[in-house]
Amino acid sequence: MTADSPMTGLPPARSGVEQHPQLPYGSWPAPISAADLAAGARGLSEVRAAGPETYWVESDPGAGRSFLVRRDSSGALTRVCWPGRSGQDEPVAVRTRVNEYGGGSYALTATGVVLSAHADDRLYRIDADGDGWAEPIALVPADGRRYADLEVDHLREVLYAVAEDHGGPGEFRTDPATTLVSIPLDGSAAHDPGLLATLVRGEDFVAAPRLSPDGAVLAWIAWSHPDMPWDASRLQIASVTDGGARLVHRRTLAGGAGISVAEPVWTTDGDLVHVDDRTGWWNLYRSEQRDGELRTRHLHPAEAEFTLPQWQLGTHTLCVLDSGHLMAAYTAAGRRHLAAVRTANGALEAWDGPWQPIGSVAAADGRVVFVGRSDTDAAAVVELDLAQGQVNVLRSSSELSVPPEWVSVAEGVSWSSGTGIAHGFFYPPAGAVAGPDGELPPLLVLSHGGPTGASLPGFDAGTQYWTSRGFAVLDVNYTGSTGYGRSYRDRLRGRWGIVDVADCAAGAQALADRGLVDSARMAIRGGSAGGFTTLSALTFTDTFAAGASYFGIGDLEALAAQTHKFESRYLDRLVGPYPEAAAIYRDRSPIHHVASLTAPMIIFQGAQDRVVPPNQAEEMAAAVRAAGHEVEVHLFEGEGHGFRKAVSNERALTAELAFYGKVFGFTPA
C-alpha cells in the first residue's frame, strides 16, 4: 500500500496491554467455543406484527429446521403446531424453496396463519384455537409447485402467492415456470386444482404481490433474464376482479431497463410507495391518484439505500407505521439505520438507538419490531414501544454471554485497491490476554457471499469466535457490494474474480502496512460467491498464506451449466454471456490455474447443495492434489447451500481453526 493511499478510519497501531497475560495469537482461551457457536445461533427472520402479538421465523440449529414463533401480549412464546399422531402437538417446520433461497414463507390471516410446510412444499392454513392451534387445512395439491411471498386478501378470502412449478412432488427443474397465483383460503383448491387461478404468467420472475387497502389493486414486481432483480425490474399494478381470480388493466408503474424496483407498500390512504434506483441510489417514491391520474414523486432524495438486494422473497425493510408515517430501515455509508418517514413530504426522523436493523421491519399498535443487532449484542427481535419510549428485546439469537473485554467492536475502514476506493469493517483482536511482545496478530479476511450483498457491522458470534482467539478480522465490502449506491454495485460488472479479489488483497496489505497484522500470516475465507473470491485470491495472488472455502465456486462454466433458475443468468452480468464468453469463464476459474497456488486451502461442502453442486468442491480438490498442493475437503451429508445443523457447523469450525493452527504455527486452546 503506498503512502498516498492509506487505509482510513483506523486509530494508530496499538501496543500490547501490559496488565494482561501474554499468549500466542490464535491460542487465546476464548469464551466462545465451536460448540457454543453452533448450538447457540438461532436464525431470526420474517418479523410480522398483529396488534399486541409478534411473529417471526426461528431456525433451530439442533434440529436443522425453522419454525414459526408467536409471542403474545403476555410475552409467552409458542411455536405454530399441528396435532401429532401421538396426541401431542408437533411444531410445523416452515420453509419455502422458491428461487432456492425462499423467503415470504408465511402470512397472517384474520384467524391464524398461512404457511409453507418444509415437509412437502404445500401451503396450509392453521387457525388459532385458544392457546393452541386447530387442525391444518391444506390449500394446494401436492403437485410439485412451491409457493412464497404470501399476501392475504381478507375481503375475498383468497391468498396471492408466487408459485414455482417443478412438475411433480419431489422433482427439481433448473427452469421451472414462475407465476403469480390466487388460492382460495377454504382449502377447495387442494381437491380441485382448477380453482387455483393464475394471475400473471409469461414472466421469468415475479415477486412481492401487495394488495391495496380497499382490495381494488394488486401491485407486484417482475423481471426477466438475464437481469437479476437488482439489475432491472418492473413495478406493475392491475385491478383485481372475479373474486381475486383475474387481473385487468395491467400497467407498469416504475422501473425498466437499468432501474431496479423493490418493496411496494400501500399507505393507509391508498397511495403506493416503492423503492427504485433511478438516481443511482435505492430511494423512496410515492405514487398518488390526483385528478384521475397516477403521479409518482421522489419522496426522500438521499445518498442512502432504502432496501436490500432481493436474494429472498418477502423482503420487508419498509412498513406502514400509522396514517401519516412509514417506518424504514436504510443503509448509509455501509451502516444500517431506522427512521420514521412522513408520507406527506418525505421528512425523515432517524431513531438514535444502539440497535441496527439488519432484517425485516413491522409495526402495529404504536410499536415497531425488527431484527437488529448492536456493537455488543447478538442479533435479536427488538421492539420499540413508541408510547412508552422503551426498547425491549423479545428474542435473542444467542444465549451466549461474552464478557465485554472479549468483544471486538467494528471500525469502518476504506482503502484504495487500484480499482477505486473499497470499504469494509476491521475487528482487532480482543480479550483479557495479550499477544507476545513484538508479535503481530494473524489476519482473517472475510469475503461475503452474493457477490451482490454486503457485510454489516455489529456483534456477530462468528466474527467474535476469531477475534477472541487473537485473530484480527477484516470484513470486506468489496466492489459490487450493496449499501454504497448503484455505481459501486455496477463496478463489478464483467470483472467478478478480478476487482473483488483485488479489494480483499489490497485491504489485507493496507493493514499489514499499518503494522496492525502479520503480513506472513494472512488468511481469507468465504462462502458461496465469497468462496469463489477466496479460491481466486489463493490462486491469482500471493497475498494470503491460507484460505477456507465454504461451498465455493471453482469452475464458472460448471456453475453456469448446472445452477438453479434464479442465478442461471447471473454470470452474464458478472462475467459475460455464456457460451460466447467461454474463454473468459475458463480464464477466471480457479480450477484451471491450480499450478499457481502457493498456499494450502480447506474446503467445506454440503452434499445436497443445488446452488453450488458438490462436484465443484470434489473437482477443485482433485485438481489441487494433482498439482501437488495441500488441500483438506469436508463433505457434509444432509446439508445444502449453507449448513443448518449444529453438528455440521461445529465440525467445520473446529477443523478450520485446527487448519490455521497447523499453517500459522499455533496450538488452539
XYZ file of C-alpha atoms in Angstrom, residues 41-334:
294
model
C -27.117 -19.363 16.947
C -30.812 -19.132 16.156
C -31.751 -17.613 12.854
C -34.382 -14.878 13.222
C -36.267 -13.586 10.200
C -39.621 -12.581 8.705
C -40.890 -10.496 11.617
C -44.595 -9.578 11.463
C -46.851 -7.761 13.925
C -50.591 -8.073 14.556
C -51.989 -5.986 17.399
C -50.069 -6.931 20.561
C -48.749 -10.169 19.006
C -45.444 -10.628 17.195
C -44.475 -13.453 14.843
C -41.151 -14.484 13.366
C -39.429 -17.454 11.754
C -36.800 -19.007 14.010
C -34.278 -21.631 12.994
C -33.414 -24.395 15.449
C -29.767 -25.325 14.777
C -30.105 -28.539 16.758
C -32.953 -29.760 14.570
C -31.730 -28.147 11.359
C -35.256 -26.762 10.784
C -37.102 -23.445 11.044
C -40.347 -22.870 12.918
C -42.915 -20.082 13.142
C -42.975 -18.483 16.593
C -45.755 -16.379 18.126
C -45.188 -14.040 21.067
C -48.426 -12.989 22.723
C -49.172 -9.877 24.761
C -48.036 -11.592 27.977
C -44.619 -12.381 26.497
C -45.233 -16.124 26.154
C -43.565 -17.796 23.168
C -45.212 -20.673 21.306
C -44.437 -22.434 18.063
C -47.170 -22.841 15.461
C -48.089 -26.533 15.643
C -50.379 -29.140 14.205
C -51.808 -32.117 16.093
C -49.443 -35.076 16.199
C -50.324 -38.742 15.832
C -49.297 -39.366 19.422
C -51.840 -36.811 20.603
C -49.094 -34.299 21.286
C -48.789 -31.184 19.145
C -45.815 -31.057 16.787
C -44.210 -27.806 15.595
C -44.553 -27.198 11.866
C -41.208 -26.945 10.069
C -41.639 -23.811 7.948
C -39.704 -23.158 4.771
C -40.159 -22.277 1.131
C -37.674 -23.128 -1.616
C -38.855 -20.782 -4.360
C -35.745 -19.449 -6.125
C -33.908 -21.891 -3.781
C -33.372 -19.047 -1.281
C -37.054 -18.850 -0.308
C -38.469 -16.065 1.852
C -42.022 -14.926 2.470
C -42.864 -18.321 3.930
C -45.978 -17.288 5.878
C -48.716 -14.662 6.175
C -51.121 -13.702 8.935
C -54.850 -14.230 8.427
C -57.811 -12.956 10.430
C -57.939 -16.294 12.268
C -54.338 -17.515 12.324
C -51.627 -18.095 9.739
C -50.957 -19.494 6.286
C -47.557 -21.097 5.866
C -45.386 -23.156 3.551
C -44.514 -26.511 5.153
C -40.973 -27.752 4.738
C -42.083 -31.374 4.580
C -43.982 -31.193 1.281
C -43.793 -27.592 -0.011
C -47.581 -27.247 0.358
C -49.442 -24.300 1.818
C -51.559 -24.841 4.941
C -53.989 -22.625 6.799
C -53.734 -23.114 10.548
C -56.206 -21.237 12.714
C -55.591 -20.242 16.300
C -57.593 -22.322 18.778
C -57.404 -20.684 22.192
C -53.804 -21.046 23.322
C -53.192 -23.740 20.706
C -53.770 -24.422 17.023
C -56.550 -26.114 15.081
C -56.226 -28.945 12.558
C -54.371 -27.648 9.462
C -56.225 -27.159 6.185
C -54.214 -27.869 3.035
C -54.743 -25.100 0.475
C -52.969 -26.614 -2.550
C -52.408 -30.083 -4.015
C -49.096 -31.921 -3.752
C -48.152 -31.406 -7.392
C -44.553 -30.168 -7.313
C -45.324 -26.474 -7.005
C -43.609 -24.330 -4.413
C -45.088 -21.118 -3.004
C -43.703 -17.953 -1.414
C -44.250 -14.229 -0.804
C -47.771 -14.722 0.513
C -50.390 -11.924 0.593
C -53.847 -12.413 2.144
C -56.942 -10.841 0.572
C -59.277 -10.687 3.571
C -62.163 -9.267 1.535
C -62.295 -12.113 -0.999
C -60.816 -14.803 1.285
C -58.075 -15.730 -1.153
C -54.297 -15.800 -0.979
C -51.934 -14.334 -3.583
C -48.572 -16.078 -3.910
C -45.565 -16.599 -6.132
C -45.657 -20.172 -7.474
C -42.772 -22.160 -8.924
C -43.703 -25.346 -10.819
C -41.240 -28.258 -10.756
C -43.577 -30.729 -12.460
C -44.248 -33.223 -9.697
C -43.770 -33.976 -5.991
C -40.089 -34.187 -5.052
C -38.894 -33.145 -8.509
C -36.419 -30.383 -9.310
C -36.222 -28.419 -12.552
C -33.479 -25.966 -13.452
C -36.010 -23.831 -15.356
C -39.385 -24.092 -13.591
C -42.280 -21.866 -14.665
C -42.853 -18.980 -12.239
C -46.304 -17.430 -11.929
C -48.435 -15.293 -9.662
C -51.476 -17.222 -8.438
C -54.666 -16.787 -6.426
C -55.620 -19.548 -3.961
C -58.911 -19.909 -2.037
C -58.390 -19.871 1.716
C -61.095 -22.512 2.295
C -58.890 -25.360 1.002
C -61.059 -26.134 -2.030
C -58.134 -25.920 -4.483
C -56.365 -28.763 -2.682
C -59.044 -31.103 -4.070
C -59.885 -29.186 -7.253
C -56.692 -27.652 -8.750
C -58.850 -25.848 -11.296
C -59.772 -23.393 -8.541
C -56.156 -22.276 -8.314
C -56.139 -19.234 -10.642
C -53.060 -17.989 -12.496
C -52.978 -14.186 -12.447
C -49.600 -13.491 -14.078
C -47.708 -15.808 -16.412
C -45.041 -15.400 -19.057
C -42.567 -13.618 -16.782
C -39.244 -15.174 -15.849
C -39.726 -13.998 -12.263
C -42.392 -12.337 -10.140
C -42.321 -11.196 -6.532
C -43.932 -9.041 -3.860
C -47.706 -9.219 -4.539
C -49.171 -6.429 -2.411
C -52.890 -5.561 -2.231
C -54.234 -2.028 -1.773
C -56.179 -1.347 1.449
C -59.516 -1.304 -0.392
C -58.698 -4.557 -2.224
C -59.075 -2.942 -5.639
C -55.486 -3.009 -6.949
C -52.653 -5.535 -6.764
C -49.025 -4.428 -7.151
C -46.088 -6.738 -7.822
C -42.515 -6.845 -9.139
C -41.371 -8.671 -12.303
C -38.010 -9.137 -14.013
C -36.542 -11.122 -16.880
C -33.352 -12.969 -17.764
C -30.512 -12.087 -17.880
C -31.233 -9.415 -15.265
C -31.230 -10.040 -11.558
C -33.778 -8.012 -9.544
C -31.065 -5.506 -8.575
C -30.127 -5.003 -12.252
C -33.520 -4.194 -13.775
C -37.079 -4.919 -12.707
C -40.588 -3.508 -13.146
C -43.260 -2.431 -10.685
C -46.640 -3.432 -12.117
C -50.207 -2.831 -10.978
C -53.595 -4.169 -12.080
C -57.205 -4.115 -10.949
C -58.474 -7.218 -9.171
C -61.711 -8.805 -10.388
C -63.644 -12.115 -10.476
C -63.258 -12.706 -6.765
C -59.484 -12.407 -6.942
C -59.171 -14.856 -9.854
C -58.306 -12.308 -12.573
C -56.358 -9.083 -13.107
C -57.351 -6.379 -15.610
C -55.923 -3.029 -16.735
C -52.363 -4.145 -16.119
C -49.692 -1.460 -16.412
C -46.053 -0.763 -15.495
C -45.676 1.983 -12.914
C -41.896 2.199 -12.479
C -38.642 0.509 -13.375
C -37.414 -0.925 -16.642
C -34.036 -1.041 -18.353
C -31.258 -0.173 -15.923
C -33.591 0.508 -12.980
C -34.124 -1.811 -10.022
C -37.507 -1.643 -8.263
C -38.375 -3.163 -4.886
C -40.754 -3.271 -1.913
C -44.150 -1.905 -2.971
C -46.036 -0.760 0.145
C -49.540 0.718 0.231
C -50.231 3.583 2.617
C -53.455 3.674 4.626
C -54.953 6.229 2.214
C -54.304 4.026 -0.829
C -51.135 5.574 -2.256
C -48.304 3.265 -3.330
C -44.759 3.722 -2.038
C -41.888 1.819 -3.621
C -38.100 1.839 -3.850
C -36.089 2.249 -7.050
C -32.585 3.363 -8.016
C -33.179 5.709 -10.958
C -30.905 8.287 -9.239
C -28.174 5.751 -8.517
C -29.491 5.076 -5.003
C -32.391 2.871 -3.836
C -34.679 5.737 -2.773
C -38.344 6.057 -1.824
C -41.054 7.115 -4.295
C -44.763 7.712 -3.782
C -47.474 7.267 -6.440
C -50.736 9.123 -5.831
C -54.099 9.358 -7.554
C -54.644 13.035 -8.319
C -57.307 14.388 -10.706
C -57.801 10.948 -12.193
C -54.083 10.488 -12.911
C -51.432 8.445 -11.141
C -48.436 10.641 -10.369
C -45.117 9.449 -8.949
C -42.768 11.682 -6.973
C -39.427 11.276 -5.222
C -40.310 11.018 -1.548
C -36.928 11.325 0.161
C -33.836 12.039 -2.011
C -30.691 10.765 -0.281
C -27.383 9.018 -0.871
C -28.794 6.062 1.028
C -30.261 2.643 0.201
C -33.825 2.018 1.397
C -33.892 -1.688 0.598
C -31.642 -4.738 0.486
C -30.746 -6.914 -2.528
C -33.713 -9.184 -3.189
C -31.988 -12.529 -2.660
C -35.038 -13.736 -0.787
C -38.696 -13.084 -1.371
C -40.833 -11.350 1.225
C -38.369 -8.540 1.946
C -39.855 -6.035 4.404
C -37.460 -3.224 5.310
C -40.321 -0.740 4.835
C -43.727 -0.780 6.535
C -46.677 1.433 7.446
C -46.366 2.925 10.937
C -49.577 4.976 11.013
C -51.754 7.100 8.719
C -49.002 9.649 8.212
C -45.745 7.722 8.554
C -43.763 4.794 7.243
C -41.021 3.028 9.167
C -37.909 2.417 7.074
C -34.613 0.631 7.552
C -31.884 2.032 5.318
C -28.132 1.872 4.699
C -25.795 4.872 4.666
C -22.017 4.510 4.393
C -22.337 0.777 4.972
